[in-house]
């Protein structure tokens, strides 16, 4: 899966501008799905199997990024954020625009060295000297520019959130030979700006069960108050986060499957964050949902790290789960 | 008022997202009172009582979930906690709680570690949730065997009958309204009504009205009444947002409330010579009503509330008389609905 | 090209002088019905008071295009009677309380005259003089013996429409400009589409009316028509103003990104190409926060391709806003020309 993960994380597709990543995914799945659709918000919806319980698996294909909101008289591009872009991660970061233009994020960090500089006070230097010779203008979008790195078990990339979930879905679709269910592999858009793609795709699919596959922040690093989520100890089953409460019956079923097949997992109760599960849960008459998360360090920075074993275990778990009946 | 059912309602767990125990209790009670009973995928209880008319339907939504806690981490003998719904951290230290483990219910105490064990900034003021712990009196080994991350914790305060027909306890928000709706269903057994009544005990109101939104979408009632609790006058609460205990239900006014329904309820209460107040809710109601109103193509909605003191503490106080009055108001409204009621709803421009 | 002339200006005067707050938009509904009730093919008022008007086109393959403009404006609700004509109040919609002191207001459907006063500066200590007046300290005073005012009544700024040369000064230009534009488009409806006009309620409380309007219309394509702030004043230190949002006089503002919506790129392209070809000036609203009814509409059902176009206006959400008549006219024409040329082709390629 590593070449696939490299390809996915090195593609540029911030929220609302998911064409590029959608084409990559389409190429990977077209021979394995029974039917593929794209909806009004650009969600890619692939079905496998028919007739049984409708199960929606959602992994979002967008990533955080920026949009230019002004090119100033000296050619520096000012920007608004697409999704939760933390200022601490920006100074010196490189970005790449959809038209290929590279740029570096600058800020006056020597003026008041110990102060946090906010996004609105930063700018992108794209080598221009005036609005006239700027290769970008208002409305152009960019994402972080970082190559994929393979450290063996641990792998690093930009947009592991949530291209790693995308990779898991692609791999699960390929490995799933037979299922009694009608499974919808949904690669959602605009998750980072408020789970918007999942709202409309869930409405279209109208599933019986929803599972969001996303990353969750691992706190097994120095200087953290808590130590609850660890890299390498398996995917997490989320009881709650700020967006939704996992259906206790569904979580119980996941635990049963994981324990039977000796797949490691972690139990997670989170105070912050939210995933596509929230949107799926609220569609139509309501849907039992759960978030299946891959532990990830440095979430929403240009270098996100996950453990490859967790990724493989997540695929294994999903395949086992989908091969059999689900009674909740 | 006979308070047995209400007391069992507030003595049963049913936290947001984990409503099953209280749902079961309500289900048993409503089973003989309704024609159809079912559960929504999110755990809202739908009780349908058929009317004699041409399939117009009125939804009455009361949320059954209560705020509470959930275990986020286990540290030897101690449990770290996270909130389910809007918990007031000031009321937590020293509270008796029940931990709901797979093996059964374990009693516990919420403990506030002494100041010298906390960071400096936590020495004064309310101690943050992340520093509070739950102690169940078991050894670390027993805790590891019996308790897991994701187990829920509810308040264990027992119902308290106070003089003057007042009742105190936790989860009166909003089990009091469930009790009022139940009383209404009982009264309807001997009354004729034209409209279908959808009695709903909604799930997950305290975490974003998830149950109400989805139930309203599934059932598409023609009208909706939301019954919830509001602020009673009492210590520290005396402004325009507050109402006297035992002064009847409140009738909502503001963007969530359809002005025609508001007027109808006012007229009805006056006709019944029942005390009531108008509750000014300028922009939102903060109840299931805000979401039910904007469901699908829109549903005319009204919010009726029962005043309680000390909202979101384990010692909420209510006048049981107000529950009876609310039930009566609901019953009489239902009975009043004729086949042509919808046609009467027009916007006065 | 369509023109903004005396009749249109008179209508905007009527619209901006009317009082329509979230939850009670009747006064505007009434004006709209009088204007276009006769030419509507279908007219419906829904559960929350949205006015939904359909104007059918002719021919095959007509796109169902929804246009939304909100009828409500920001203002107040009286919440407590403090006797002798003094009422405490809450704001409806986003208002900076520093804009309130010393403003005349209209209360209730009858437009009872009142004022928002404040303690005389002479009686304040130094700290209070320079501080921000809290909402709790501000009251609406309607004078004594006014039986027509009661708790629960809504109120707004008592600002009368004024034409100032090429500009207009009025309250509630957000979004009576949009309402005026939709009325004009209904009167000049293109025949290649079904025009679904939603005059929405409760936008200022969080795009609430548009949610159910979009569900009911279920259009192929949608545009919110609103008025967006122009912060095109100079910076305090003379440096370049990089947070102007929009600029007055530079034409309609096309949205790319706001707090609630990432506009459909196909719609941004369609509107821009229309402007380029028809030589109608336009600007891109600076990507950033805020939101229009598009935020609700694009998430309706299985998703609706949606964008927003606004007339730039200064001093929105205060007692008096200011806009240029030319921007209004260019917005009307950009929309009209865009609608006249739209076909299902626009949605052939995926977003």
mmCIF file of C-alpha atoms in Angstrom, chain C residues 2 14 26 60 65 91 93 105 108 118 171 179 189 195 203 207 232 252-253 265 269 271 276 299 303-304 327 346:
data_model
loop_
_atom_site.group_PDB
_atom_site.id
_atom_site.type_symbol
_atom_site.label_atom_id
_atom_site.label_comp_id
_atom_site.label_asym_id
_atom_site.label_seq_id
_atom_site.Cartn_x
_atom_site.Cartn_y
_atom_site.Cartn_z
ATOM 1 C CA UNK C 2 -32.021 46.462 -17.788
ATOM 2 C CA UNK C 14 -40.634 51.249 -0.006
ATOM 3 C CA UNK C 26 -44.887 40.071 6.687
ATOM 4 C CA UNK C 60 -37.228 21.823 -23.529
ATOM 5 C CA UNK C 65 -32.752 27.813 -11.140
ATOM 6 C CA UNK C 91 -30.668 41.979 19.341
ATOM 7 C CA UNK C 93 -28.981 39.107 14.168
ATOM 8 C CA UNK C 105 -36.148 53.213 16.429
ATOM 9 C CA UNK C 108 -43.858 46.914 16.302
ATOM 10 C CA UNK C 118 -27.927 56.348 27.228
ATOM 11 C CA UNK C 171 -31.374 50.828 6.557
ATOM 12 C CA UNK C 179 -35.288 41.467 -2.844
ATOM 13 C CA UNK C 189 -37.853 36.435 -16.405
ATOM 14 C CA UNK C 195 -37.114 30.693 -12.263
ATOM 15 C CA UNK C 203 -31.407 34.559 7.253
ATOM 16 C CA UNK C 207 -29.811 30.952 7.111
ATOM 17 C CA UNK C 232 -13.063 50.094 1.447
ATOM 18 C CA UNK C 252 -21.343 42.860 -8.270
ATOM 19 C CA UNK C 253 -19.319 40.750 -5.876
ATOM 20 C CA UNK C 265 -16.382 26.586 -9.440
ATOM 21 C CA UNK C 269 -16.761 30.542 -14.109
ATOM 22 C CA UNK C 271 -20.775 34.368 -13.860
ATOM 23 C CA UNK C 276 -16.392 39.473 -19.375
ATOM 24 C CA UNK C 299 -26.300 21.232 1.429
ATOM 25 C CA UNK C 303 -26.426 18.629 -2.871
ATOM 26 C CA UNK C 304 -27.157 21.616 -5.094
ATOM 27 C CA UNK C 327 -23.506 48.515 -8.512
ATOM 28 C CA UNK C 346 -23.058 24.098 -17.266
#
